[in-house]
JSON list of C-alpha atoms in Angstrom, two decimals:
[
{"chain": "A", "resi": 296, "resn": "MET", "atom": "CA", "xyz": [32.92, -22.87, -25.87]},
{"chain": "A", "resi": 297, "resn": "VAL", "atom": "CA", "xyz": [30.28, -20.52, -24.44]},
{"chain": "A", "resi": 298, "resn": "ALA", "atom": "CA", "xyz": [31.06, -21.77, -20.92]},
{"chain": "A", "resi": 299, "resn": "ALA", "atom": "CA", "xyz": [34.76, -21.18, -21.49]},
{"chain": "A", "resi": 300, "resn": "LEU", "atom": "CA", "xyz": [34.10, -17.54, -22.61]},
{"chain": "A", "resi": 301, "resn": "SER", "atom": "CA", "xyz": [31.77, -16.90, -19.68]},
{"chain": "A", "resi": 302, "resn": "ALA", "atom": "CA", "xyz": [34.38, -18.29, -17.19]},
{"chain": "A", "resi": 303, "resn": "ALA", "atom": "CA", "xyz": [37.05, -16.15, -18.72]},
{"chain": "A", "resi": 304, "resn": "ALA", "atom": "CA", "xyz": [34.87, -13.06, -18.59]},
{"chain": "A", "resi": 305, "resn": "TRP", "atom": "CA", "xyz": [34.07, -13.62, -14.91]},
{"chain": "A", "resi": 306, "resn": "ALA", "atom": "CA", "xyz": [37.51, -14.75, -13.79]},
{"chain": "A", "resi": 307, "resn": "ASP", "atom": "CA", "xyz": [38.56, -13.49, -10.41]},
{"chain": "A", "resi": 308, "resn": "GLY", "atom": "CA", "xyz": [40.13, -10.12, -10.78]},
{"chain": "A", "resi": 309, "resn": "PRO", "atom": "CA", "xyz": [39.89, -6.49, -9.61]},
{"chain": "A", "resi": 310, "resn": "ALA", "atom": "CA", "xyz": [36.74, -5.79, -11.64]},
{"chain": "A", "resi": 311, "resn": "THR", "atom": "CA", "xyz": [34.98, -8.92, -10.37]},
{"chain": "A", "resi": 312, "resn": "ARG", "atom": "CA", "xyz": [35.93, -8.05, -6.78]},
{"chain": "A", "resi": 313, "resn": "GLN", "atom": "CA", "xyz": [34.55, -4.49, -7.28]},
{"chain": "A", "resi": 314, "resn": "VAL", "atom": "CA", "xyz": [31.18, -5.77, -8.57]},
{"chain": "A", "resi": 315, "resn": "ALA", "atom": "CA", "xyz": [30.91, -8.18, -5.72]},
{"chain": "A", "resi": 316, "resn": "ALA", "atom": "CA", "xyz": [31.70, -5.44, -3.20]},
{"chain": "A", "resi": 317, "resn": "THR", "atom": "CA", "xyz": [29.21, -3.00, -4.80]},
{"chain": "A", "resi": 318, "resn": "SER", "atom": "CA", "xyz": [26.60, -5.82, -4.91]},
{"chain": "A", "resi": 319, "resn": "ALA", "atom": "CA", "xyz": [27.04, -6.55, -1.22]},
{"chain": "A", "resi": 320, "resn": "ALA", "atom": "CA", "xyz": [26.86, -2.89, -0.28]},
{"chain": "A", "resi": 321, "resn": "THR", "atom": "CA", "xyz": [23.68, -2.22, -2.16]},
{"chain": "A", "resi": 322, "resn": "ALA", "atom": "CA", "xyz": [21.90, -5.48, -1.46]},
{"chain": "A", "resi": 323, "resn": "PRO", "atom": "CA", "xyz": [19.92, -4.25, 1.61]},
{"chain": "A", "resi": 324, "resn": "ALA", "atom": "CA", "xyz": [18.55, -1.28, -0.29]},
{"chain": "A", "resi": 325, "resn": "GLU", "atom": "CA", "xyz": [17.29, -3.61, -3.05]},
{"chain": "A", "resi": 326, "resn": "ARG", "atom": "CA", "xyz": [15.46, -5.77, -0.54]},
{"chain": "A", "resi": 327, "resn": "ARG", "atom": "CA", "xyz": [13.57, -2.96, 1.00]},
{"chain": "A", "resi": 328, "resn": "VAL", "atom": "CA", "xyz": [9.85, -2.90, 0.10]},
{"chain": "A", "resi": 329, "resn": "SER", "atom": "CA", "xyz": [9.04, 0.28, -1.70]},
{"chain": "A", "resi": 330, "resn": "PRO", "atom": "CA", "xyz": [5.88, 2.18, -0.84]},
{"chain": "A", "resi": 331, "resn": "PRO", "atom": "CA", "xyz": [2.93, 1.77, -3.24]},
{"chain": "A", "resi": 332, "resn": "ARG", "atom": "CA", "xyz": [2.85, 4.16, -6.21]},
{"chain": "A", "resi": 333, "resn": "VAL", "atom": "CA", "xyz": [-0.77, 3.52, -7.22]},
{"chain": "A", "resi": 334, "resn": "TYR", "atom": "CA", "xyz": [-3.55, 4.49, -4.91]},
{"chain": "A", "resi": 335, "resn": "ARG", "atom": "CA", "xyz": [-7.37, 3.87, -5.05]},
{"chain": "A", "resi": 336, "resn": "ASP", "atom": "CA", "xyz": [-6.71, 0.98, -7.36]},
{"chain": "A", "resi": 337, "resn": "ARG", "atom": "CA", "xyz": [-9.06, -1.64, -5.81]},
{"chain": "A", "resi": 338, "resn": "VAL", "atom": "CA", "xyz": [-12.33, -1.96, -3.95]},
{"chain": "A", "resi": 339, "resn": "GLU", "atom": "CA", "xyz": [-12.85, -4.75, -1.46]},
{"chain": "A", "resi": 340, "resn": "PRO", "atom": "CA", "xyz": [-16.51, -4.36, -0.59]},
{"chain": "A", "resi": 341, "resn": "ASN", "atom": "CA", "xyz": [-17.68, -5.11, 2.94]},
{"chain": "A", "resi": 342, "resn": "TRP", "atom": "CA", "xyz": [-21.45, -5.56, 2.44]},
{"chain": "A", "resi": 343, "resn": "LEU", "atom": "CA", "xyz": [-23.83, -4.39, 5.01]},
{"chain": "A", "resi": 344, "resn": "PRO", "atom": "CA", "xyz": [-27.10, -6.33, 5.91]},
{"chain": "A", "resi": 345, "resn": "GLY", "atom": "CA", "xyz": [-29.77, -5.93, 3.18]},
{"chain": "A", "resi": 346, "resn": "GLY", "atom": "CA", "xyz": [-27.21, -6.33, 0.38]},
{"chain": "A", "resi": 347, "resn": "THR", "atom": "CA", "xyz": [-27.61, -2.89, -1.15]},
{"chain": "A", "resi": 348, "resn": "ARG", "atom": "CA", "xyz": [-24.90, -0.96, 0.67]},
{"chain": "A", "resi": 349, "resn": "PHE", "atom": "CA", "xyz": [-21.24, -1.64, 1.32]},
{"chain": "A", "resi": 350, "resn": "TRP", "atom": "CA", "xyz": [-18.14, 0.17, 2.61]},
{"chain": "A", "resi": 351, "resn": "TYR", "atom": "CA", "xyz": [-14.46, -0.01, 1.52]},
{"chain": "A", "resi": 352, "resn": "ARG", "atom": "CA", "xyz": [-11.13, 1.46, 2.46]},
{"chain": "A", "resi": 353, "resn": "ASN", "atom": "CA", "xyz": [-8.92, 3.53, 0.24]},
{"chain": "A", "resi": 354, "resn": "ASP", "atom": "CA", "xyz": [-5.22, 3.53, 1.20]},
{"chain": "A", "resi": 355, "resn": "LEU", "atom": "CA", "xyz": [-3.77, 6.91, 0.38]},
{"chain": "A", "resi": 356, "resn": "ARG", "atom": "CA", "xyz": [-0.38, 8.45, 0.10]},
{"chain": "A", "resi": 357, "resn": "GLY", "atom": "CA", "xyz": [1.54, 8.87, 3.33]},
{"chain": "A", "resi": 358, "resn": "GLY", "atom": "CA", "xyz": [-0.27, 6.07, 5.07]},
{"chain": "A", "resi": 359, "resn": "ALA", "atom": "CA", "xyz": [-3.58, 7.94, 5.28]},
{"chain": "A", "resi": 360, "resn": "ARG", "atom": "CA", "xyz": [-6.85, 6.08, 4.83]},
{"chain": "A", "resi": 361, "resn": "GLU", "atom": "CA", "xyz": [-10.36, 7.00, 3.80]},
{"chain": "A", "resi": 362, "resn": "PHE", "atom": "CA", "xyz": [-13.51, 4.95, 4.24]},
{"chain": "A", "resi": 363, "resn": "VAL", "atom": "CA", "xyz": [-16.25, 5.15, 1.69]},
{"chain": "A", "resi": 364, "resn": "LEU", "atom": "CA", "xyz": [-19.96, 4.10, 1.96]},
{"chain": "A", "resi": 365, "resn": "VAL", "atom": "CA", "xyz": [-21.67, 3.04, -1.38]},
{"chain": "A", "resi": 366, "resn": "ASP", "atom": "CA", "xyz": [-25.40, 2.68, -1.76]},
{"chain": "A", "resi": 367, "resn": "ALA", "atom": "CA", "xyz": [-25.64, 0.46, -4.91]},
{"chain": "A", "resi": 368, "resn": "ALA", "atom": "CA", "xyz": [-29.46, 0.74, -5.12]},
{"chain": "A", "resi": 369, "resn": "ALA", "atom": "CA", "xyz": [-29.29, 4.63, -5.03]},
{"chain": "A", "resi": 370, "resn": "GLY", "atom": "CA", "xyz": [-26.03, 4.84, -6.98]},
{"chain": "A", "resi": 371, "resn": "THR", "atom": "CA", "xyz": [-24.30, 7.01, -4.43]},
{"chain": "A", "resi": 372, "resn": "ARG", "atom": "CA", "xyz": [-20.88, 7.13, -2.98]},
{"chain": "A", "resi": 373, "resn": "ALA", "atom": "CA", "xyz": [-19.94, 9.29, 0.04]},
{"chain": "A", "resi": 374, "resn": "PRO", "atom": "CA", "xyz": [-17.43, 9.29, 3.00]},
{"chain": "A", "resi": 375, "resn": "ALA", "atom": "CA", "xyz": [-18.59, 6.55, 5.47]},
{"chain": "A", "resi": 376, "resn": "PHE", "atom": "CA", "xyz": [-18.25, 9.03, 8.32]},
{"chain": "A", "resi": 377, "resn": "ASP", "atom": "CA", "xyz": [-16.81, 12.52, 9.00]},
{"chain": "A", "resi": 378, "resn": "HIS", "atom": "CA", "xyz": [-13.03, 11.58, 8.86]},
{"chain": "A", "resi": 379, "resn": "ALA", "atom": "CA", "xyz": [-11.92, 14.90, 10.49]},
{"chain": "A", "resi": 380, "resn": "LYS", "atom": "CA", "xyz": [-14.42, 14.63, 13.39]},
{"chain": "A", "resi": 381, "resn": "ALA", "atom": "CA", "xyz": [-13.37, 10.95, 14.01]},
{"chain": "A", "resi": 382, "resn": "ALA", "atom": "CA", "xyz": [-9.64, 11.92, 13.98]},
{"chain": "A", "resi": 383, "resn": "ALA", "atom": "CA", "xyz": [-10.30, 14.64, 16.47]},
{"chain": "A", "resi": 384, "resn": "ALA", "atom": "CA", "xyz": [-12.20, 12.30, 18.74]},
{"chain": "A", "resi": 385, "resn": "TRP", "atom": "CA", "xyz": [-9.37, 9.68, 18.57]},
{"chain": "A", "resi": 386, "resn": "ALA", "atom": "CA", "xyz": [-6.86, 12.39, 19.40]},
{"chain": "A", "resi": 387, "resn": "ASP", "atom": "CA", "xyz": [-8.77, 13.40, 22.57]},
{"chain": "A", "resi": 388, "resn": "GLY", "atom": "CA", "xyz": [-8.41, 9.89, 23.91]},
{"chain": "A", "resi": 389, "resn": "PRO", "atom": "CA", "xyz": [-10.92, 7.33, 25.08]},
{"chain": "A", "resi": 390, "resn": "ALA", "atom": "CA", "xyz": [-14.48, 8.54, 25.81]},
{"chain": "A", "resi": 391, "resn": "THR", "atom": "CA", "xyz": [-15.36, 9.06, 29.47]},
{"chain": "A", "resi": 392, "resn": "ARG", "atom": "CA", "xyz": [-18.99, 8.20, 29.82]}
]
């Protein structure tokens, strides 16, 4: 009986065709991958020789990234390098030495 009611409810008609058309029109948008909404949610350590320091990357809003250096023995966390200076160096092009 449930199957008969389901079949009757979804019988081909104007409303069914409208739902199918709407679903087909919106399907590509539903398949798009949405950008992350949570940032700085994980640390994947890249240990340096000696086993007391590591660096990791934070993915930030807008595609930006920051690299962080952690010294576990000293209990410190700081930028791995001067991000603004590195960005300026990359913008200038390859080094000519």
